[in-house]
Amino acid sequence: MSDRTAGAPVRLDPRGPRFAALLTTLVLLLVLATGSGVLLACQAVVFALGAVLGLRSSPYGWLFRRLVRPRLGPPQDLEDERPPRFAQAVGLGFAVIGAAGYLSGATWLGIAASAAALAAAFLNAAFGYCLGCEVYLLAIRGRARLSQG
């Protein structure tokens, strides 16, 4: 669920990205178990949709809105969509690198990139800690400091 006020960033139910992280964790575990560059490329498409078009445009966002959200109570509050979108972009980078590794025969690269993405997805799914979101916030703070001095 998201909310938009004119000129304000999109706000969303924070449980949606955590649900997406759970599905991503499962997909990445399957990628590591099978070594499937094609499956990782499919996950890259999911990341790309979330990063470029917004989390509501991601298949995992759609599943959350249609199947999970109606069974939950209303969220305590909504959060800014920008940090999770940035996290999707970071995931996209790792998925593209990993898929290229698997598909080109550089299996070690596929494994390393998939494992890194899996670690971040698992942190979010299990503990609600979005590593990409934290990197986004650090970058925003760093940019603000640079513009001040």
mmCIF file of C-alpha atoms in Angstrom:
data_model
loop_
_atom_site.group_PDB
_atom_site.id
_atom_site.type_symbol
_atom_site.label_atom_id
_atom_site.label_comp_id
_atom_site.label_asym_id
_atom_site.label_seq_id
_atom_site.Cartn_x
_atom_site.Cartn_y
_atom_site.Cartn_z
ATOM 1 C CA MET A 1 0.000 0.000 0.000
ATOM 2 C CA SER A 2 1.354 3.412 -0.847
ATOM 3 C CA ASP A 3 0.248 6.983 -0.432
ATOM 4 C CA ARG A 4 1.210 10.000 -2.518
ATOM 5 C CA THR A 5 0.686 13.632 -1.693
ATOM 6 C CA ALA A 6 1.409 16.170 -4.427
ATOM 7 C CA GLY A 7 5.162 16.781 -4.486
ATOM 8 C CA ALA A 8 5.839 14.342 -1.642
ATOM 9 C CA PRO A 9 7.707 11.057 -2.059
ATOM 10 C CA VAL A 10 5.709 7.860 -2.434
ATOM 11 C CA ARG A 11 5.042 6.279 0.956
ATOM 12 C CA LEU A 12 4.481 2.570 1.402
ATOM 13 C CA ASP A 13 3.638 -0.133 3.885
ATOM 14 C CA PRO A 14 7.060 -1.227 5.238
ATOM 15 C CA ARG A 15 5.888 -4.823 5.408
ATOM 16 C CA GLY A 16 5.795 -4.973 1.591
ATOM 17 C CA PRO A 17 9.561 -4.666 1.061
ATOM 18 C CA ARG A 18 10.160 -7.164 3.852
ATOM 19 C CA PHE A 19 7.810 -9.635 2.136
ATOM 20 C CA ALA A 20 9.671 -9.011 -1.139
ATOM 21 C CA ALA A 21 12.959 -9.666 0.667
ATOM 22 C CA LEU A 22 11.600 -13.031 1.837
ATOM 23 C CA LEU A 23 10.708 -14.030 -1.726
ATOM 24 C CA THR A 24 14.070 -12.742 -2.950
ATOM 25 C CA THR A 25 15.840 -14.790 -0.272
ATOM 26 C CA LEU A 26 14.070 -17.930 -1.470
ATOM 27 C CA VAL A 27 14.874 -17.228 -5.120
ATOM 28 C CA LEU A 28 18.543 -16.533 -4.346
ATOM 29 C CA LEU A 29 18.817 -19.725 -2.294
ATOM 30 C CA LEU A 30 17.453 -21.598 -5.300
ATOM 31 C CA VAL A 31 19.931 -19.803 -7.581
ATOM 32 C CA LEU A 32 22.825 -20.850 -5.349
ATOM 33 C CA ALA A 33 21.521 -24.429 -5.133
ATOM 34 C CA THR A 34 21.082 -24.788 -8.894
ATOM 35 C CA GLY A 35 23.633 -22.368 -10.341
ATOM 36 C CA SER A 36 20.923 -21.025 -12.631
ATOM 37 C CA GLY A 37 21.975 -17.826 -14.348
ATOM 38 C CA VAL A 38 18.568 -17.705 -16.027
ATOM 39 C CA LEU A 39 16.753 -17.687 -12.676
ATOM 40 C CA LEU A 40 19.105 -14.972 -11.439
ATOM 41 C CA ALA A 41 18.389 -12.976 -14.611
ATOM 42 C CA CYS A 42 14.664 -13.282 -13.824
ATOM 43 C CA GLN A 43 15.359 -11.943 -10.337
ATOM 44 C CA ALA A 44 17.279 -9.088 -11.976
ATOM 45 C CA VAL A 45 14.115 -8.197 -13.908
ATOM 46 C CA VAL A 46 12.162 -8.121 -10.631
ATOM 47 C CA PHE A 47 14.803 -5.816 -9.135
ATOM 48 C CA ALA A 48 14.759 -3.603 -12.245
ATOM 49 C CA LEU A 49 10.988 -3.159 -12.142
ATOM 50 C CA GLY A 50 11.125 -2.166 -8.479
ATOM 51 C CA ALA A 51 14.070 0.186 -8.950
ATOM 52 C CA VAL A 52 12.920 1.902 -12.137
ATOM 53 C CA LEU A 53 9.120 1.867 -11.956
ATOM 54 C CA GLY A 54 8.628 1.690 -8.184
ATOM 55 C CA LEU A 55 7.955 -1.088 -5.731
ATOM 56 C CA ARG A 56 4.277 -1.238 -6.677
ATOM 57 C CA SER A 57 5.348 -2.276 -10.196
ATOM 58 C CA SER A 58 7.408 -5.194 -8.946
ATOM 59 C CA PRO A 59 5.793 -8.645 -9.125
ATOM 60 C CA TYR A 60 6.561 -9.087 -5.424
ATOM 61 C CA GLY A 61 4.838 -5.787 -4.653
ATOM 62 C CA TRP A 62 1.812 -6.941 -6.620
ATOM 63 C CA LEU A 63 1.714 -10.247 -4.689
ATOM 64 C CA PHE A 64 1.959 -8.363 -1.401
ATOM 65 C CA ARG A 65 -0.886 -6.002 -2.307
ATOM 66 C CA ARG A 66 -3.176 -8.729 -3.647
ATOM 67 C CA LEU A 67 -2.493 -11.716 -1.382
ATOM 68 C CA VAL A 68 -0.829 -10.577 1.838
ATOM 69 C CA ARG A 69 -1.858 -6.985 2.599
ATOM 70 C CA PRO A 70 -5.635 -7.706 2.670
ATOM 71 C CA ARG A 71 -5.036 -10.241 5.463
ATOM 72 C CA LEU A 72 -3.074 -7.811 7.648
ATOM 73 C CA GLY A 73 -4.179 -4.929 9.781
ATOM 74 C CA PRO A 74 -3.289 -1.432 8.666
ATOM 75 C CA PRO A 75 0.384 -0.500 8.954
ATOM 76 C CA GLN A 76 1.473 1.471 12.015
ATOM 77 C CA ASP A 77 2.914 4.064 9.637
ATOM 78 C CA LEU A 78 4.161 4.390 6.086
ATOM 79 C CA GLU A 79 7.759 4.846 4.958
ATOM 80 C CA ASP A 80 9.487 6.672 2.144
ATOM 81 C CA GLU A 81 9.824 4.490 -0.949
ATOM 82 C CA ARG A 82 13.166 5.981 -2.053
ATOM 83 C CA PRO A 83 15.503 3.924 0.209
ATOM 84 C CA PRO A 84 13.923 0.557 -0.745
ATOM 85 C CA ARG A 85 13.992 1.561 -4.433
ATOM 86 C CA PHE A 86 17.694 2.295 -4.087
ATOM 87 C CA ALA A 87 18.117 -1.114 -2.435
ATOM 88 C CA GLN A 88 16.381 -2.679 -5.445
ATOM 89 C CA ALA A 89 18.884 -0.930 -7.718
ATOM 90 C CA VAL A 90 21.777 -2.324 -5.672
ATOM 91 C CA GLY A 91 20.205 -5.784 -5.859
ATOM 92 C CA LEU A 92 19.862 -5.323 -9.609
ATOM 93 C CA GLY A 93 23.589 -4.625 -9.879
ATOM 94 C CA PHE A 94 24.483 -7.782 -7.975
ATOM 95 C CA ALA A 95 21.963 -9.867 -9.932
ATOM 96 C CA VAL A 96 23.241 -8.647 -13.310
ATOM 97 C CA ILE A 97 26.856 -9.323 -12.323
ATOM 98 C CA GLY A 98 25.906 -12.741 -10.932
ATOM 99 C CA ALA A 99 23.841 -13.729 -13.963
ATOM 100 C CA ALA A 100 26.675 -12.659 -16.257
ATOM 101 C CA GLY A 101 29.028 -14.787 -14.190
ATOM 102 C CA TYR A 102 26.857 -17.884 -14.316
ATOM 103 C CA LEU A 103 25.975 -17.493 -17.988
ATOM 104 C CA SER A 104 29.572 -16.846 -19.098
ATOM 105 C CA GLY A 105 31.035 -19.765 -17.174
ATOM 106 C CA ALA A 106 32.577 -17.622 -14.400
ATOM 107 C CA THR A 107 30.613 -19.576 -11.819
ATOM 108 C CA TRP A 108 32.666 -18.121 -8.954
ATOM 109 C CA LEU A 109 31.402 -14.654 -9.898
ATOM 110 C CA GLY A 110 27.794 -15.886 -10.025
ATOM 111 C CA ILE A 111 28.164 -17.480 -6.617
ATOM 112 C CA ALA A 112 29.837 -14.428 -5.045
ATOM 113 C CA ALA A 113 27.299 -11.929 -6.384
ATOM 114 C CA SER A 114 24.346 -14.180 -5.515
ATOM 115 C CA ALA A 115 25.670 -14.747 -2.001
ATOM 116 C CA ALA A 116 26.124 -11.007 -1.432
ATOM 117 C CA ALA A 117 22.568 -10.305 -2.622
ATOM 118 C CA LEU A 118 21.294 -13.199 -0.501
ATOM 119 C CA ALA A 119 22.964 -11.805 2.620
ATOM 120 C CA ALA A 120 21.275 -8.428 2.129
ATOM 121 C CA ALA A 121 17.868 -9.959 1.325
ATOM 122 C CA PHE A 122 18.065 -12.271 4.336
ATOM 123 C CA LEU A 123 18.918 -9.396 6.686
ATOM 124 C CA ASN A 124 15.777 -7.603 5.552
ATOM 125 C CA ALA A 125 13.516 -10.657 5.542
ATOM 126 C CA ALA A 126 14.621 -12.015 8.927
ATOM 127 C CA PHE A 127 15.447 -8.868 10.888
ATOM 128 C CA GLY A 128 13.865 -5.966 9.010
ATOM 129 C CA TYR A 129 17.311 -4.477 8.395
ATOM 130 C CA CYS A 130 17.537 -3.108 4.864
ATOM 131 C CA LEU A 131 21.224 -2.815 4.057
ATOM 132 C CA GLY A 132 20.612 -0.966 0.770
ATOM 133 C CA CYS A 133 18.309 1.471 2.586
ATOM 134 C CA GLU A 134 21.044 2.229 5.103
ATOM 135 C CA VAL A 135 23.543 2.840 2.292
ATOM 136 C CA TYR A 136 21.021 5.214 0.695
ATOM 137 C CA LEU A 137 20.651 7.171 3.946
ATOM 138 C CA LEU A 138 24.439 7.354 4.397
ATOM 139 C CA ALA A 139 24.787 8.693 0.858
ATOM 140 C CA ILE A 140 22.112 11.341 1.482
ATOM 141 C CA ARG A 141 23.830 12.431 4.707
ATOM 142 C CA GLY A 142 27.207 12.523 2.967
ATOM 143 C CA ARG A 143 25.833 14.613 0.135
ATOM 144 C CA ALA A 144 24.298 17.050 2.634
ATOM 145 C CA ARG A 145 27.630 17.402 4.446
ATOM 146 C CA LEU A 146 29.469 18.036 1.183
ATOM 147 C CA SER A 147 27.019 20.724 0.149
ATOM 148 C CA GLN A 148 27.452 22.492 3.525
ATOM 149 C CA GLY A 149 31.173 22.769 3.418
#
